[in-house]
XYZ file of C-alpha atoms in Angstrom:
337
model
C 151.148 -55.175 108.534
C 148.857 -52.681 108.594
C 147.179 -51.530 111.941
C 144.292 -50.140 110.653
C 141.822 -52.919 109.126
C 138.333 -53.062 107.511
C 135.645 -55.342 108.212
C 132.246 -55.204 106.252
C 131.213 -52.860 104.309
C 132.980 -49.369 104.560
C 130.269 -46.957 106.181
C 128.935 -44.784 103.594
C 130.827 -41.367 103.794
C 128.883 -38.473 105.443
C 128.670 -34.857 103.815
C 131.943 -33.310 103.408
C 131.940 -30.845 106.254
C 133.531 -27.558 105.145
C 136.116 -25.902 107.375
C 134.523 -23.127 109.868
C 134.986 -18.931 108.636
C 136.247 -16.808 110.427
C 135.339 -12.967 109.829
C 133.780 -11.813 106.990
C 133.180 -13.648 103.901
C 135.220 -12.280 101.750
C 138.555 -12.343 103.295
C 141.902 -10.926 102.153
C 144.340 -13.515 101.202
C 147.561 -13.831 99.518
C 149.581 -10.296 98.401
C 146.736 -8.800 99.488
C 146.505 -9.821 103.079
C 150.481 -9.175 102.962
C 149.985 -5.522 102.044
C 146.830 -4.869 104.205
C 149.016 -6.443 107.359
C 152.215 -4.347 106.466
C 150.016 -1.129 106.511
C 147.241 -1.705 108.746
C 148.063 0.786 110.681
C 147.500 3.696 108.639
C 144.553 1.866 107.045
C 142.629 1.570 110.594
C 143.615 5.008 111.484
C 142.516 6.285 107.984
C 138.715 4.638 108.359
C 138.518 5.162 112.386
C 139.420 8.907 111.362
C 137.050 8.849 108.341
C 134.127 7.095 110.937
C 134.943 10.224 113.473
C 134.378 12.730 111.123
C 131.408 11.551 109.325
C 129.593 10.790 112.103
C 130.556 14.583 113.647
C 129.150 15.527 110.461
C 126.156 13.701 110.783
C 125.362 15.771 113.976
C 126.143 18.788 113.127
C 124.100 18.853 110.365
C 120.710 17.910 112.560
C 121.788 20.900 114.065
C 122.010 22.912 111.595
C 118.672 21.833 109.970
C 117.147 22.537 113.715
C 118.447 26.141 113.064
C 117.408 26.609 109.595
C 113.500 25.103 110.145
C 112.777 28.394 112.259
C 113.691 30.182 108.998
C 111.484 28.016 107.191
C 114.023 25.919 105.251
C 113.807 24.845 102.464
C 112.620 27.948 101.766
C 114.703 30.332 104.010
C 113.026 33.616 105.210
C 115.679 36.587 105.013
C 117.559 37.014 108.352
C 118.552 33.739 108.759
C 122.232 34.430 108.126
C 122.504 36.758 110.816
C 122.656 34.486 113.607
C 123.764 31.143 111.605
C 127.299 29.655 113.090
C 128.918 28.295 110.675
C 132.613 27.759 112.942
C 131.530 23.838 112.565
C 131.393 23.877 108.688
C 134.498 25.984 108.420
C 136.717 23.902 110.621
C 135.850 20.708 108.879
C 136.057 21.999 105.644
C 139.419 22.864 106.706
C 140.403 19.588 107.753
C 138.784 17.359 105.052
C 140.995 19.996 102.588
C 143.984 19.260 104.087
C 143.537 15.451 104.033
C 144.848 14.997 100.529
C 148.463 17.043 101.386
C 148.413 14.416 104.783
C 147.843 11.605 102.729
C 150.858 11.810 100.387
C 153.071 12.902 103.133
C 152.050 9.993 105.961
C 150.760 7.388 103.809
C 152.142 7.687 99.913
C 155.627 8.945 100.371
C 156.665 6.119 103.172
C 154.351 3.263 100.440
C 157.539 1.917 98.578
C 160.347 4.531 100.225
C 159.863 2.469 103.611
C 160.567 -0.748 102.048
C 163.445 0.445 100.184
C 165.002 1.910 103.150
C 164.831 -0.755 105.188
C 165.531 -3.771 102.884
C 162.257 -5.310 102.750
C 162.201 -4.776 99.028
C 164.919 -7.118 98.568
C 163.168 -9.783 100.749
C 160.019 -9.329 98.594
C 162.067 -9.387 95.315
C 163.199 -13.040 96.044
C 159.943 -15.182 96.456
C 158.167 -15.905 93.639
C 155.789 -12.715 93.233
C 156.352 -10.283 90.696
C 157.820 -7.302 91.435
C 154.711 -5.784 89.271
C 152.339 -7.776 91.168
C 153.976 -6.521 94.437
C 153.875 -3.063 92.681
C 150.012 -3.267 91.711
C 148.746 -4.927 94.803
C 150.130 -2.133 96.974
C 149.176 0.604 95.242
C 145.593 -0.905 94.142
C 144.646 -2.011 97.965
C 146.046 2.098 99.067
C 143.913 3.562 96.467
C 140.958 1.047 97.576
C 141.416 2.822 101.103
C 141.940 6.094 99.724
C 138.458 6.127 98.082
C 136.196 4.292 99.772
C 137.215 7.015 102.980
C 137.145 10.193 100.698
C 134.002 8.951 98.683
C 132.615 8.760 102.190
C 133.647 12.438 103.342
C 132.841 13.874 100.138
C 129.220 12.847 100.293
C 128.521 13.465 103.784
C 130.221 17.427 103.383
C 128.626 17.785 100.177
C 125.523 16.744 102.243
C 126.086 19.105 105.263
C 126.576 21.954 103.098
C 124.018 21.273 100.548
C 120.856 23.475 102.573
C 122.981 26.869 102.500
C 125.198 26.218 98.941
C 123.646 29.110 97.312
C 124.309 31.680 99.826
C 127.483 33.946 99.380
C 128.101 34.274 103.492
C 128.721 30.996 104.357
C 130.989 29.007 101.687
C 131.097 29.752 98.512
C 130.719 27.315 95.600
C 133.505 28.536 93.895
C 136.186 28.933 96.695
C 138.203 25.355 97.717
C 136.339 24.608 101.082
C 133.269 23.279 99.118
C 134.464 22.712 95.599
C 137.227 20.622 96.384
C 135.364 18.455 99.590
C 132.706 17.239 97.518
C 132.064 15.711 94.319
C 135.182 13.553 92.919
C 137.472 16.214 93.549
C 138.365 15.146 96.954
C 138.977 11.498 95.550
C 140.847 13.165 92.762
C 143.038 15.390 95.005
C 144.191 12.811 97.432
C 144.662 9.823 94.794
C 147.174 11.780 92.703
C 148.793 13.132 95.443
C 149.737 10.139 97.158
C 150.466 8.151 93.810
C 152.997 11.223 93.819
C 154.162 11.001 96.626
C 154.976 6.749 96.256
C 156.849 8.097 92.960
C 158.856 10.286 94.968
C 159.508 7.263 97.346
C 160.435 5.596 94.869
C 163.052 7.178 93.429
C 164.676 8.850 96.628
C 164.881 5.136 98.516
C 164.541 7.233 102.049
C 161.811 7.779 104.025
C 162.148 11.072 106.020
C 163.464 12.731 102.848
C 160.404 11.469 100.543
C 157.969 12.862 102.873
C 159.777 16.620 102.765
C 159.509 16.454 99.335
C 155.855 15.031 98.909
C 154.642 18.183 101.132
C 156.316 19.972 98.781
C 154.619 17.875 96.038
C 150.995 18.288 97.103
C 151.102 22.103 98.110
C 152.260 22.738 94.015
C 149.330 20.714 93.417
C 146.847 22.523 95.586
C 148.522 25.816 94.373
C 148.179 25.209 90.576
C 145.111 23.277 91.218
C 143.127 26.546 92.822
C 144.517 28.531 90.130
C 143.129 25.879 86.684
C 139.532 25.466 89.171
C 137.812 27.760 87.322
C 138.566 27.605 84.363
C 136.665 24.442 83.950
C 133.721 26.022 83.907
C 131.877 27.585 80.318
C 130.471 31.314 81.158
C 127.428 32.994 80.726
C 127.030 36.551 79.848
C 124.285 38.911 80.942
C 123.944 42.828 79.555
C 122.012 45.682 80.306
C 121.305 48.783 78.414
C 120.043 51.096 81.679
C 123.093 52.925 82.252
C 125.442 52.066 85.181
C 123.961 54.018 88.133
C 122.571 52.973 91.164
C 120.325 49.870 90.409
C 121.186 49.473 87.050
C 123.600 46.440 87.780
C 122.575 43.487 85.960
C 120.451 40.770 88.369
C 122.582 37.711 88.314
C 121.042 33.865 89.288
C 121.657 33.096 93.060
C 125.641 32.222 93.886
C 126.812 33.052 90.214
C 130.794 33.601 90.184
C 131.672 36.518 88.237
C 134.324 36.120 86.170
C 134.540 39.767 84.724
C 132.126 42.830 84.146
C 132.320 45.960 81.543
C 130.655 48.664 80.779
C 128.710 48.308 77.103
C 128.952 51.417 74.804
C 126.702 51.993 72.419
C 128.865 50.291 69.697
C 128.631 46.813 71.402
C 132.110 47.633 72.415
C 133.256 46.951 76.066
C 135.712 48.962 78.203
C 136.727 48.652 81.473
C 134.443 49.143 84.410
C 137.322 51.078 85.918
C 137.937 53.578 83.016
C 136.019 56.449 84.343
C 137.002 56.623 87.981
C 136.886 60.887 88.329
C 137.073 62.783 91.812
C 133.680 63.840 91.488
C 130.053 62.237 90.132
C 129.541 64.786 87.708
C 133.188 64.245 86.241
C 132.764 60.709 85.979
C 128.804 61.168 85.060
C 130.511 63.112 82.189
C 132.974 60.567 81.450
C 130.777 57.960 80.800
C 128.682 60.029 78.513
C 131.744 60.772 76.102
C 132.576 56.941 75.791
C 128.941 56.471 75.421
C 128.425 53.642 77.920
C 125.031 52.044 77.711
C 125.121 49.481 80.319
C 126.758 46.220 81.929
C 128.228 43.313 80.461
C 128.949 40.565 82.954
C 130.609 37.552 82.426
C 129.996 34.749 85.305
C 129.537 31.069 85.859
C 126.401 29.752 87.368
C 126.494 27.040 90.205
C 124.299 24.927 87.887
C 127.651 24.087 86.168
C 129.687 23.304 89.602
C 129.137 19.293 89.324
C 130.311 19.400 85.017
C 133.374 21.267 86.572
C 134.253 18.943 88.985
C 134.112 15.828 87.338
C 135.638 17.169 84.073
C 138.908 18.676 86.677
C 138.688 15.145 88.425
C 138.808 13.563 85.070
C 142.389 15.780 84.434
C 144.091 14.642 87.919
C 142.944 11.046 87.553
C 144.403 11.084 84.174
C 147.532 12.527 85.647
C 147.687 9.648 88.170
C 147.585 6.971 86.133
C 150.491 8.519 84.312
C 152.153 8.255 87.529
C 150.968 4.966 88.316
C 152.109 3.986 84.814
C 155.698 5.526 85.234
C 155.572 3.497 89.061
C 154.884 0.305 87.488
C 157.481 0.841 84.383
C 160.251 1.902 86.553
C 160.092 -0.711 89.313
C 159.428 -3.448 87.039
C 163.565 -3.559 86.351
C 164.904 -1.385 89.206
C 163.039 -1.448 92.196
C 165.520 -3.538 94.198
């Protein structure tokens, strides 16, 4: 017989009281909280690091601005580069361009080579995920990461370096420290490079080995990738018809990068600015006069075009990543063991 019995009417039954949250709302669960708790470490350190540098940034550019409003900025008075320190801006464009060549090495390579090394691969490979699902959730959550801290980074540099961009003594538009920290390319950069390097991790099962050859990896990437830059861009071309003396150089719009320059003869022909190089002025005066050169012609890119650039080159390595992603996915589906 029972122990429990009822007399009367049952009470009527109170609002179902839900169960109390803990942290946010949204909380990671499943394969997801398994991946986020295998790598947490590198995650935190990734966003504390990310935190750091943005808010360093964040300073140092009140302190620039404090500099710059003596000079009148936004519209800076001539002089002002004279005494402008710009140590800070250099050093952390150094470090934000290393980042993606860090990432592959410390965070991609180890990704799937870690787990294959050490046997938790096989442990996964027997519950009831997929190895795809394993495969996706890993890579998606690390690429979550990967963006949300270079996104970050990206916008705050971009932001830093925005009230001197046009000026040719501090950084440069078209050199790496500020094309590749802001914008997507950043994103881009580090994405593909660490996709890479979990490919290489992949196939070469060992840890310490993978990361050797990831460094290798993402310097080829950085190499050929500083090398294609430019070429992204569509050119302009300026000419002049007032000889090529002193003054007569074509005016080009503020921070253009020149891609090549001529000398225009009277044909509409160009020839090399170098052709008439004599010992003396009145040799090379004379020189010019027999290959009857008119003027400049100057091919260059204008920083107006910078942004098209960088998300049409971003557009190219994300495309290559999800290649690699692809190929991940494929190969592991049957093999990854």
């Amino acid at each position: 017989m029972s122990t429990m019995t009822s007399t009367g009417n049952p009470a009527p039954a109170g609002p179902a009281t839900a169960a109390p949250r803990r942290g946010p709302a949204l909380r990671l669960s499943g394969m997801n909280w398994l991946v986020w708790r295998q790598h947490r470490a590198a995650y935190w350190t990734l966003l504390a690091a990310t935190a750091v540098i943005v808010a360093v940034i964040v300073y140092e550019r009140h302190q620039m601005v404090s500099y710059l409003d003596d000079y009148g900025w936004p519209h800076l008075k001539s002089g002002w580069e004279q005494r402008f320190d710009q140590r800070p801006l250099t050093t952390a464009a150094q470090v934000i361009g290393v980042l993606p060549i860090l990432l592959g090495v410390f965070l991609g390579a180890p990704l799937l080579a870690g787990d294959l090394e050490s046997g938790t691969a096989k442990l996964v490979n027997s519950q009831s995920a997929s190895r795809v699902r394993w495969l996706v959730t890993k890579l998606g959550v690390t690429a979550l990461v990967i963006v949300v801290c270079t996104a970050a980074l990206s916008v705050a540099f971009g932001w830093w370096w925005s009230p001197v961009r046009t000026s040719p003594y501090i950084i440069g538009w078209d050199e790496g420290s500020a094309f590749d920290n802001t914008g997507p390319v950043l994103t881009a950069l580090s994405l593909i490079t660490v996709v890479g390097g979990v490919a290489i991790g992949m196939l070469l099962r060992r840890t310490l080995m993978s990361m050797v050859v990831t460094f290798g990896f993402a310097i080829v990437v950085q190499v050929v990738w500083s090398h294609f830059r430019m070429s992204l861009g569509d050119t302009a071309t300026v000419t002049t018809h007032k000889g090529v003396g002193d003054g007569a150089f074509p005016t080009l719009p503020d921070a253009a990068h020149v891609v090549d320059q001529s000398y225009l003869t009277a044909s509409g022909d160009l020839t090399g600015w170098g052709t008439c190089t004599e010992a003396t002025a009145k040799a090379t005066a004379a020189c010019l006069d027999k290959a009857h050169v008119v003027g400049w012609s100057v091919e260059y890119i204008p920083i107006t075009r910078m942004s098209a650039m960088q998300w049409s080159g971003a557009a190219f390595l994300l495309a290559l990543t999800a290649g690699i992603t692809a190929f991940i996915v494929l190969w592991g589906r049957k093999r990854l063991a």
